[in-house]
CSV table of N, CA and C in Angstrom, one decimal:
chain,number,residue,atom,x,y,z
A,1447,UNK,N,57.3,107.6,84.9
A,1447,UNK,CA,58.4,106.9,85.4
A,1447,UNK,C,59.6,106.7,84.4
A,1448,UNK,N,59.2,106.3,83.3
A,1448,UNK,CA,60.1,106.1,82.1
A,1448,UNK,C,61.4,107.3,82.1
A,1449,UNK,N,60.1,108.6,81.8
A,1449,UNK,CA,60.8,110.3,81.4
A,1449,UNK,C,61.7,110.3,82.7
A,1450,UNK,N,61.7,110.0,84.1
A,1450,UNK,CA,62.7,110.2,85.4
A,1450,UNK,C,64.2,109.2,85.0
A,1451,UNK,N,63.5,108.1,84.7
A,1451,UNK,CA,64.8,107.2,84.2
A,1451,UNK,C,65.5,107.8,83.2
A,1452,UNK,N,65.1,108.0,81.9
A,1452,UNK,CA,65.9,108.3,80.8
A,1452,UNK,C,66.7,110.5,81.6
A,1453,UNK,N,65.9,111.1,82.5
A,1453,UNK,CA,66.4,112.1,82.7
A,1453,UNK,C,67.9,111.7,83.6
A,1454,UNK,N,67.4,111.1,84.8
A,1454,UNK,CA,68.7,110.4,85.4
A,1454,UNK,C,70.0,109.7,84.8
A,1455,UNK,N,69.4,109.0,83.6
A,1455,UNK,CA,70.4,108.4,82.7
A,1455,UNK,C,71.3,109.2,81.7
A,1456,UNK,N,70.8,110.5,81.6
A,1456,UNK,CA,71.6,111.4,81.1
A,1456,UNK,C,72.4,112.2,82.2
A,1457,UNK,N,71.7,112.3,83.9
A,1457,UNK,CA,72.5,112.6,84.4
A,1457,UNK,C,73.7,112.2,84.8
A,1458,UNK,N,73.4,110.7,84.9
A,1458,UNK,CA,74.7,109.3,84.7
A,1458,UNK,C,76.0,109.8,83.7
A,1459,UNK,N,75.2,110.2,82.7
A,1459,UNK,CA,76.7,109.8,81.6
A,1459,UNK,C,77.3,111.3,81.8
A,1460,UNK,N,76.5,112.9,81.9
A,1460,UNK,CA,77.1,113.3,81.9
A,1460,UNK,C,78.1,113.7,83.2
A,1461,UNK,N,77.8,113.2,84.2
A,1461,UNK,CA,78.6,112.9,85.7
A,1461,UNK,C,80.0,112.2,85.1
A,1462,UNK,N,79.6,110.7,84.6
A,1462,UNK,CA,80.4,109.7,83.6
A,1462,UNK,C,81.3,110.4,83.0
A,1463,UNK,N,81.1,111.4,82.3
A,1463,UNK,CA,81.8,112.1,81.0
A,1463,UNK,C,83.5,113.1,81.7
A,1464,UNK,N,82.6,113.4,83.0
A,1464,UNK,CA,83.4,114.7,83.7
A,1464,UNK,C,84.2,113.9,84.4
A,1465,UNK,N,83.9,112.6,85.0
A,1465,UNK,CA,84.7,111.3,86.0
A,1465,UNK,C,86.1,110.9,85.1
A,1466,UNK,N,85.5,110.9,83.4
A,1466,UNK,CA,86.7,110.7,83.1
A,1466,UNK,C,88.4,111.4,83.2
A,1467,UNK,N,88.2,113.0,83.2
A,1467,UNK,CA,88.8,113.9,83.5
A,1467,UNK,C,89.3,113.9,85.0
A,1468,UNK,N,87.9,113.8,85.9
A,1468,UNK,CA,87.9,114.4,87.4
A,1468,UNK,C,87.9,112.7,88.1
A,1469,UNK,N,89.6,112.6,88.4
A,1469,UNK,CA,89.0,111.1,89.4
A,1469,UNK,C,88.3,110.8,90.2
A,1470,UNK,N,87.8,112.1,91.1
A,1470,UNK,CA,86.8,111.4,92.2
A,1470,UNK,C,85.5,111.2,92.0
A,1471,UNK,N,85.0,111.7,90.2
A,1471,UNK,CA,84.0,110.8,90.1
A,1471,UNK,C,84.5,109.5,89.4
A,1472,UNK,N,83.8,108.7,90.1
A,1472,UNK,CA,83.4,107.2,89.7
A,1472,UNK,C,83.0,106.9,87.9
A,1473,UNK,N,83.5,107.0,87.2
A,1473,UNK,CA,83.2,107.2,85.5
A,1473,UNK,C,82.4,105.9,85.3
A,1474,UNK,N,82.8,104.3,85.6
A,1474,UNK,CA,82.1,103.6,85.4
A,1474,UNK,C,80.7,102.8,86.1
A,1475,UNK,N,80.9,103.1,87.0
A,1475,UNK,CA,79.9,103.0,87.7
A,1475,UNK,C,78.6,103.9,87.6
A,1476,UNK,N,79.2,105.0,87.0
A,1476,UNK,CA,78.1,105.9,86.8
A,1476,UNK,C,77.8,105.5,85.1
A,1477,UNK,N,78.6,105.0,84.2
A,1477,UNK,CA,78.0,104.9,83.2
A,1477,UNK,C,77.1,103.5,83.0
A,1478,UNK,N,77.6,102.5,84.3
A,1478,UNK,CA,76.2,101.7,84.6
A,1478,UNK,C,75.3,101.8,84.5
A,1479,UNK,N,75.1,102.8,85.6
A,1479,UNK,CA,74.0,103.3,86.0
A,1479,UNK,C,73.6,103.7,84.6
A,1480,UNK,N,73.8,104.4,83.9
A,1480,UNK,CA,72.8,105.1,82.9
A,1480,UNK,C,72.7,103.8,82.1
A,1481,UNK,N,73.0,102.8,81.9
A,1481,UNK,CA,72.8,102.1,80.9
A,1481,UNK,C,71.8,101.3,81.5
A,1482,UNK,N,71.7,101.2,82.9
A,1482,UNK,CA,70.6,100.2,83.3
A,1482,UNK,C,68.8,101.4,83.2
A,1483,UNK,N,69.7,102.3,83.5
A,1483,UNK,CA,68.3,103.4,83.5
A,1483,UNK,C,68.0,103.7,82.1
A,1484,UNK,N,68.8,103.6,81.1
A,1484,UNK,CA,67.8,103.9,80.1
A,1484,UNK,C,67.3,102.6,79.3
A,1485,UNK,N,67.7,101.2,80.1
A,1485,UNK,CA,67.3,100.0,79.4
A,1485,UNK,C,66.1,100.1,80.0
A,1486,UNK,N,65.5,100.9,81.2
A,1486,UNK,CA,64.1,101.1,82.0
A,1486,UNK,C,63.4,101.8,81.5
A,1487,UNK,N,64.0,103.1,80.5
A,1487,UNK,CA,63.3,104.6,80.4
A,1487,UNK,C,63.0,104.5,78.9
A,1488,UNK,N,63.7,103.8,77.9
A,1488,UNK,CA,64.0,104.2,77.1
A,1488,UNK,C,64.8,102.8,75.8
A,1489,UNK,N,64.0,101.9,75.3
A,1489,UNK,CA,64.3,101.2,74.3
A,1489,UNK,C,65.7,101.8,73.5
A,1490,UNK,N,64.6,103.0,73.0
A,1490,UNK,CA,65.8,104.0,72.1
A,1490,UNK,C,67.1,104.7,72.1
A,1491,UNK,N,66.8,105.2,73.6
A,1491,UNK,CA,68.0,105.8,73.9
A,1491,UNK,C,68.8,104.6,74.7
A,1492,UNK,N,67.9,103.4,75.1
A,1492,UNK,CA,68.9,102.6,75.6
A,1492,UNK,C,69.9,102.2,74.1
A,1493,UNK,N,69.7,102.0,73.4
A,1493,UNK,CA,70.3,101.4,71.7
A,1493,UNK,C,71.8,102.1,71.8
A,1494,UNK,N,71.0,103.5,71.8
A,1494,UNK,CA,71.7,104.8,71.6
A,1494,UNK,C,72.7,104.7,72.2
A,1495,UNK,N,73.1,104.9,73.3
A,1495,UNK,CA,74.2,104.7,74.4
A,1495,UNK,C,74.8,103.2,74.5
A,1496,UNK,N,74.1,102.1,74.1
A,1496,UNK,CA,75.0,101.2,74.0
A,1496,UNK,C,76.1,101.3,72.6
A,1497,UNK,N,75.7,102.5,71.7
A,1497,UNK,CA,76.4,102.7,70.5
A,1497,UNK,C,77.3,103.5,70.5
A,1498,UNK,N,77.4,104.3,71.8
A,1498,UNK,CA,78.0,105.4,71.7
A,1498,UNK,C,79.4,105.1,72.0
A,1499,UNK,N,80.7,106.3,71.5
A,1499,UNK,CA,81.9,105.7,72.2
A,1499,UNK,C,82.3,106.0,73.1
A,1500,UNK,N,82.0,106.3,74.3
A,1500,UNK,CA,81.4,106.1,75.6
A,1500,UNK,C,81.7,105.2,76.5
A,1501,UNK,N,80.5,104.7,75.6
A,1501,UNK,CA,80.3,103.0,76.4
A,1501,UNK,C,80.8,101.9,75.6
A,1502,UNK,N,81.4,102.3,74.5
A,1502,UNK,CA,82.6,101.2,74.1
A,1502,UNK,C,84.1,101.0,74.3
A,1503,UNK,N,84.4,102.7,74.7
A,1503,UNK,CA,85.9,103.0,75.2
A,1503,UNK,C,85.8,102.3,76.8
A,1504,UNK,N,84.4,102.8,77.3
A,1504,UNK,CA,84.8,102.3,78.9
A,1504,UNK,C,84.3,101.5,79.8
A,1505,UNK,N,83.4,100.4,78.6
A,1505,UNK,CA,82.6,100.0,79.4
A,1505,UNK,C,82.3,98.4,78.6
A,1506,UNK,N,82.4,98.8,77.4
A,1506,UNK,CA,82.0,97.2,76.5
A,1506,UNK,C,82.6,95.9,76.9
A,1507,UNK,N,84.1,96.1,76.9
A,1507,UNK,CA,85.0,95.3,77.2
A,1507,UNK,C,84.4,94.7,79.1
A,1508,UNK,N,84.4,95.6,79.7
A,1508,UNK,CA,84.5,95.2,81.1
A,1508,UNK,C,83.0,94.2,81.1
A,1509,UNK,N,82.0,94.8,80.4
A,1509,UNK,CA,80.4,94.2,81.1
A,1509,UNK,C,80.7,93.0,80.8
A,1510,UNK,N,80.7,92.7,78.9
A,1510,UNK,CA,80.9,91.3,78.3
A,1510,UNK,C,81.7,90.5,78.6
A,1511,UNK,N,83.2,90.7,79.1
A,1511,UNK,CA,83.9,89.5,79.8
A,1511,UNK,C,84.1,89.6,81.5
A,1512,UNK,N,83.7,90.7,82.3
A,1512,UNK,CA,83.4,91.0,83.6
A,1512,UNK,C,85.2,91.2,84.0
A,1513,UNK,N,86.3,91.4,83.1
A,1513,UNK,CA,87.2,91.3,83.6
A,1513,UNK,C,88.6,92.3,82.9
A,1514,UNK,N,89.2,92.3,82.8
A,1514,UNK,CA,90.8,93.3,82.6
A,1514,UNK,C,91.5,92.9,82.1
A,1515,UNK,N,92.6,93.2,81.5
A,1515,UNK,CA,94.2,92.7,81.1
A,1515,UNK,C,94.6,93.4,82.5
A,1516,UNK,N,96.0,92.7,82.9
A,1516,UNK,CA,96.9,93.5,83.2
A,1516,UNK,C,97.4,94.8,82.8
A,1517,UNK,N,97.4,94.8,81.6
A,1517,UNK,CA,98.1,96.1,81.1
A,1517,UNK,C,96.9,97.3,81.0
A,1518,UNK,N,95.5,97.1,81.1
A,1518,UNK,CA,94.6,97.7,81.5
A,1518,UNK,C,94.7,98.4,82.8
A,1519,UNK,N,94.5,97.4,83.7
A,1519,UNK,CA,94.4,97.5,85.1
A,1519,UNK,C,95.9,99.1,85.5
A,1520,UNK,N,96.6,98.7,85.0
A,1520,UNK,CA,98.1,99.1,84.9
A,1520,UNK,C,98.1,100.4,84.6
A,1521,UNK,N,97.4,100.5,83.4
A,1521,UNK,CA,97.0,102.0,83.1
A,1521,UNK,C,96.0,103.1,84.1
A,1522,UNK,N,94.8,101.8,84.1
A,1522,UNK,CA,94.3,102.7,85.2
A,1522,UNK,C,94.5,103.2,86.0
A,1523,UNK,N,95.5,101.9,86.9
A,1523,UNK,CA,95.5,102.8,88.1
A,1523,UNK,C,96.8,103.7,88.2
A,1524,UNK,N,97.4,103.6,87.0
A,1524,UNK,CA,98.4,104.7,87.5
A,1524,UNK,C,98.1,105.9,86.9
A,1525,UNK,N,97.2,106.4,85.9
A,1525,UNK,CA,96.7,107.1,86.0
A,1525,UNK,C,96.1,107.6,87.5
A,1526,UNK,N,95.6,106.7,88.5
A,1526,UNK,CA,94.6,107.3,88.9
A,1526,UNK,C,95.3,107.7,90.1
A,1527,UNK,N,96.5,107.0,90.2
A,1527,UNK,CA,97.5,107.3,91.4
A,1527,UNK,C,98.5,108.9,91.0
A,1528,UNK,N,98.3,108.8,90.1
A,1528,UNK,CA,98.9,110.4,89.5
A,1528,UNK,C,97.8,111.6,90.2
A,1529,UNK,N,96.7,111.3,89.3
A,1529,UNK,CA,96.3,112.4,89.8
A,1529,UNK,C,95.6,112.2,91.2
A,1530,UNK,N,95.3,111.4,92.1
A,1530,UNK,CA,95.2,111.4,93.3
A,1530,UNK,C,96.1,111.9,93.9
A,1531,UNK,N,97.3,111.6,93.6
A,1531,UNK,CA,98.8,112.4,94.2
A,1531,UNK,C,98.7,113.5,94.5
A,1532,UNK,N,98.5,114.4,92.7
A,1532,UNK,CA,98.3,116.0,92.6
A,1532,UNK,C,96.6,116.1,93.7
A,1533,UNK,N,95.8,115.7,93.4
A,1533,UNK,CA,95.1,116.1,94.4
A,1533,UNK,C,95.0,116.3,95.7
A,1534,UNK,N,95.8,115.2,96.7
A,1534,UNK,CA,96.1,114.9,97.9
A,1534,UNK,C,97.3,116.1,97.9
A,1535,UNK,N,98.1,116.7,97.4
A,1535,UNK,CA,98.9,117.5,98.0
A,1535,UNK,C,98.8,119.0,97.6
A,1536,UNK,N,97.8,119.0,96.6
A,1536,UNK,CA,97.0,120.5,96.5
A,1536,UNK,C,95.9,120.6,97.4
A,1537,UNK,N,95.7,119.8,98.1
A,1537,UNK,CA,94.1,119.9,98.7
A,1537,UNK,C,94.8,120.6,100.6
A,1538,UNK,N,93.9,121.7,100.5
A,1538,UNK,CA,94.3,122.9,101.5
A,1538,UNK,C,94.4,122.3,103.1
A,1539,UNK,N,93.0,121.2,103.4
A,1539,UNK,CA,92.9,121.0,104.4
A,1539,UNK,C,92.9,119.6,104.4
A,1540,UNK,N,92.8,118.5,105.9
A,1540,UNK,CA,92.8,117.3,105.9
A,1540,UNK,C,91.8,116.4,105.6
A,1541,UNK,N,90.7,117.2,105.7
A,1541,UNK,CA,89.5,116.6,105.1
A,1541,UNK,C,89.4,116.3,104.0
A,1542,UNK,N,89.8,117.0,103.1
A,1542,UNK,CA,90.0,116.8,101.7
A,1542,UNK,C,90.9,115.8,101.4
A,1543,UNK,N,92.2,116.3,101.9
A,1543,UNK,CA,93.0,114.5,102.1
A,1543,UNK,C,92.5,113.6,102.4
A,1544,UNK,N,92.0,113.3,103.6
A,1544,UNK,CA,90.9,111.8,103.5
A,1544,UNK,C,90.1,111.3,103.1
A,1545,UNK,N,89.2,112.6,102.6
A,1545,UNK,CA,88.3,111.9,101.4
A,1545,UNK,C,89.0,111.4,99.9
A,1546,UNK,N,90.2,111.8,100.0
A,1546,UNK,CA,90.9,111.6,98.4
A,1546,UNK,C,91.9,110.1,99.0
A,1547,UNK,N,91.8,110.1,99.9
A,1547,UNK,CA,93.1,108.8,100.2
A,1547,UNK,C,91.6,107.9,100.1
A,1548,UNK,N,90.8,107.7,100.6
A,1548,UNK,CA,89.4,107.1,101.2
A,1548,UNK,C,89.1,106.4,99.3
A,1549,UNK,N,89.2,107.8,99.0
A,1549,UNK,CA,88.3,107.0,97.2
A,1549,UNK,C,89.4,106.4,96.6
A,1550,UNK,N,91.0,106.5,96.3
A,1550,UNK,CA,91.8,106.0,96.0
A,1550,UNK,C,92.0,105.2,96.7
A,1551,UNK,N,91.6,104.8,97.9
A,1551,UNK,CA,91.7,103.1,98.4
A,1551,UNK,C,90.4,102.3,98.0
A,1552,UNK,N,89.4,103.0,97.5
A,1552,UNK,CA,88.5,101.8,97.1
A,1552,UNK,C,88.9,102.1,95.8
A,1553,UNK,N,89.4,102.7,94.8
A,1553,UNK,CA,89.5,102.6,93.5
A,1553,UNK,C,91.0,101.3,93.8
A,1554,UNK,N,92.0,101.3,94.1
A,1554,UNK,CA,92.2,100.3,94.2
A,1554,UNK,C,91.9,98.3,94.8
A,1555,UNK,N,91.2,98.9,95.8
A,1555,UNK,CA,90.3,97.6,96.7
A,1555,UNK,C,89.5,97.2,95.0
A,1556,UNK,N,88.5,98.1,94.5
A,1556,UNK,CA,88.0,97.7,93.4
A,1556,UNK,C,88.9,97.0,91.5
A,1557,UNK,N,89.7,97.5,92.1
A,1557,UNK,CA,90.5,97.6,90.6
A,1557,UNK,C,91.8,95.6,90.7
A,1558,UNK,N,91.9,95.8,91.9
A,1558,UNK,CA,92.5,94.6,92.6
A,1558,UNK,C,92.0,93.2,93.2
A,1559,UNK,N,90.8,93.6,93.4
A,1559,UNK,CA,90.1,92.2,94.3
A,1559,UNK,C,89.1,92.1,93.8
A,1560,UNK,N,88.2,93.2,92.8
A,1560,UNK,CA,86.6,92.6,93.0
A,1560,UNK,C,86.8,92.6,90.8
A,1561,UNK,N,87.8,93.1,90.1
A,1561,UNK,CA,87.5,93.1,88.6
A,1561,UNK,C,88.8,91.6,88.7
A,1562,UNK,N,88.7,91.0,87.7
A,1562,UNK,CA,89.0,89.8,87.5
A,1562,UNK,C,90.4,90.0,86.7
A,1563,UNK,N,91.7,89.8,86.7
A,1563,UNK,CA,93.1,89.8,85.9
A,1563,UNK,C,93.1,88.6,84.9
A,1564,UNK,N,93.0,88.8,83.6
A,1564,UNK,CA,92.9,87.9,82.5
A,1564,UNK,C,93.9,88.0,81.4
A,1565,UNK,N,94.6,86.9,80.5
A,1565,UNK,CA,95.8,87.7,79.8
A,1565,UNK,C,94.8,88.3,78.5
A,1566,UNK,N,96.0,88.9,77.7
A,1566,UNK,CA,94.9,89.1,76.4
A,1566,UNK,C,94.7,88.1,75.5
A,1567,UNK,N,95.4,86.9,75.8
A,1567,UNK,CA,94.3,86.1,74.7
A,1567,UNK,C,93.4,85.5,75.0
A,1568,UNK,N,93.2,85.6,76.2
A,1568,UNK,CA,91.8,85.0,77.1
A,1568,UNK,C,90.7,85.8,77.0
A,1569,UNK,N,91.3,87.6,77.0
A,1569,UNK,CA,90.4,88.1,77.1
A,1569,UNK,C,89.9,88.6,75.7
A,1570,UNK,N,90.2,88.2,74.7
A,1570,UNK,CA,90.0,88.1,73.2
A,1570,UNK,C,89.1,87.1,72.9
A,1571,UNK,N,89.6,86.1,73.7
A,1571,UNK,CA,88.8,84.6,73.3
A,1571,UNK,C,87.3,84.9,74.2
A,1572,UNK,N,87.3,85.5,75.5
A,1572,UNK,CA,85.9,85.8,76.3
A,1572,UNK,C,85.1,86.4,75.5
A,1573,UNK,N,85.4,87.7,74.4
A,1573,UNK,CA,84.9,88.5,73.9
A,1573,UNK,C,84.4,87.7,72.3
A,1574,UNK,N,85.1,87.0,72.2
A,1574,UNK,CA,84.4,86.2,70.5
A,1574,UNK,C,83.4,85.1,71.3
A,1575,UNK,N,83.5,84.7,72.2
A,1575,UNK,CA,82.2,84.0,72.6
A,1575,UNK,C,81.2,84.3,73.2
A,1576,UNK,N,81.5,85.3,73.9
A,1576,UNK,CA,80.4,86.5,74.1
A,1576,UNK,C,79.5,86.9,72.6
A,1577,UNK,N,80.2,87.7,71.8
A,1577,UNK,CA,79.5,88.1,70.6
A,1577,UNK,C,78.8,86.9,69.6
A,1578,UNK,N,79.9,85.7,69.6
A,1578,UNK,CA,79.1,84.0,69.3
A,1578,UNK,C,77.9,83.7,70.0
A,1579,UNK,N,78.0,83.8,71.2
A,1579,UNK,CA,76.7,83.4,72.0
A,1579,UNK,C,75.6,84.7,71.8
A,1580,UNK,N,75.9,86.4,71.8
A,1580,UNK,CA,74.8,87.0,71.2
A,1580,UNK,C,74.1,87.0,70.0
A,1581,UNK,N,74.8,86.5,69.0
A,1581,UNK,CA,74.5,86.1,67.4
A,1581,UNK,C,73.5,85.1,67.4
A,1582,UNK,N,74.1,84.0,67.9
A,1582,UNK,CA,73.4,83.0,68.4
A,1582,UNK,C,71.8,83.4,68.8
A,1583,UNK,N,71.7,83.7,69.6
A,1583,UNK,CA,70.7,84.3,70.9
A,1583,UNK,C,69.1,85.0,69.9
A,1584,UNK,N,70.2,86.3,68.7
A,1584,UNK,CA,69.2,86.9,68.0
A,1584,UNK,C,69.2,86.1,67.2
């Protein structure tokens, strides 16, 4: 069971890896995923991946204070409304348009209602008490 986990968990990141490029995969959610699969599969490789820049560029900030800057949020999504654009009007047929309007409406539903808008010194201050309270902990 372990070896399925830590194999899935590399399928996660490298899915993860291509999402960053390719918007319509899901980048963070998939790099969840691997982080919870190899905290199952894998002590080591779970270590591993929590070290990696990876999961510090795109994921550290969000787990430990569960939330965004504005100017985060900002970037995201207009990145993601760029290239949803070029997608939606390269794409041949309508099915393809609605699966691309479909995921760019939950990447916004998600990016707007369900991650939390914090300024940055809040979200500075969430992050030194986070790492105070893990210091603490060990």
């Amino acid at each position: 069971m372990n070896g399925i986990c830590v194999v899935l968990a590399f399928v996660c990141v490298g899915l993860g890896a291509i999402g960053i490029v390719v918007p319509i995969l899901p980048t963070t959610p998939l790099f969840l995923a691997a982080a919870v699969l190899f905290a199952k599969g894998s002590k080591r490789f779970h270590q591993w991946f929590l070290s990696t820049k990876l999961y510090r560029n795109h994921l550290e900030d969000l787990v430990i204070t569960r939330s965004m800057t504005k100017k985060s949020k900002l970037t995201v999504l207009t990145t993601i409304t760029v290239l949803f654009t070029i997608g939606f009007f390269a794409a041949p047929i309508w099915h393809a348009k609605s699966v691309i309007a479909i995921v760019a409406a939950a990447h916004y539903y998600v990016f707007l209602f369900r991650i939390r808008t914090v300024s940055e010194e809040e979200k500075a201050r969430q992050k030194a008490e986070s790492k105070r309270r893990e210091k603490a902990s060990a």
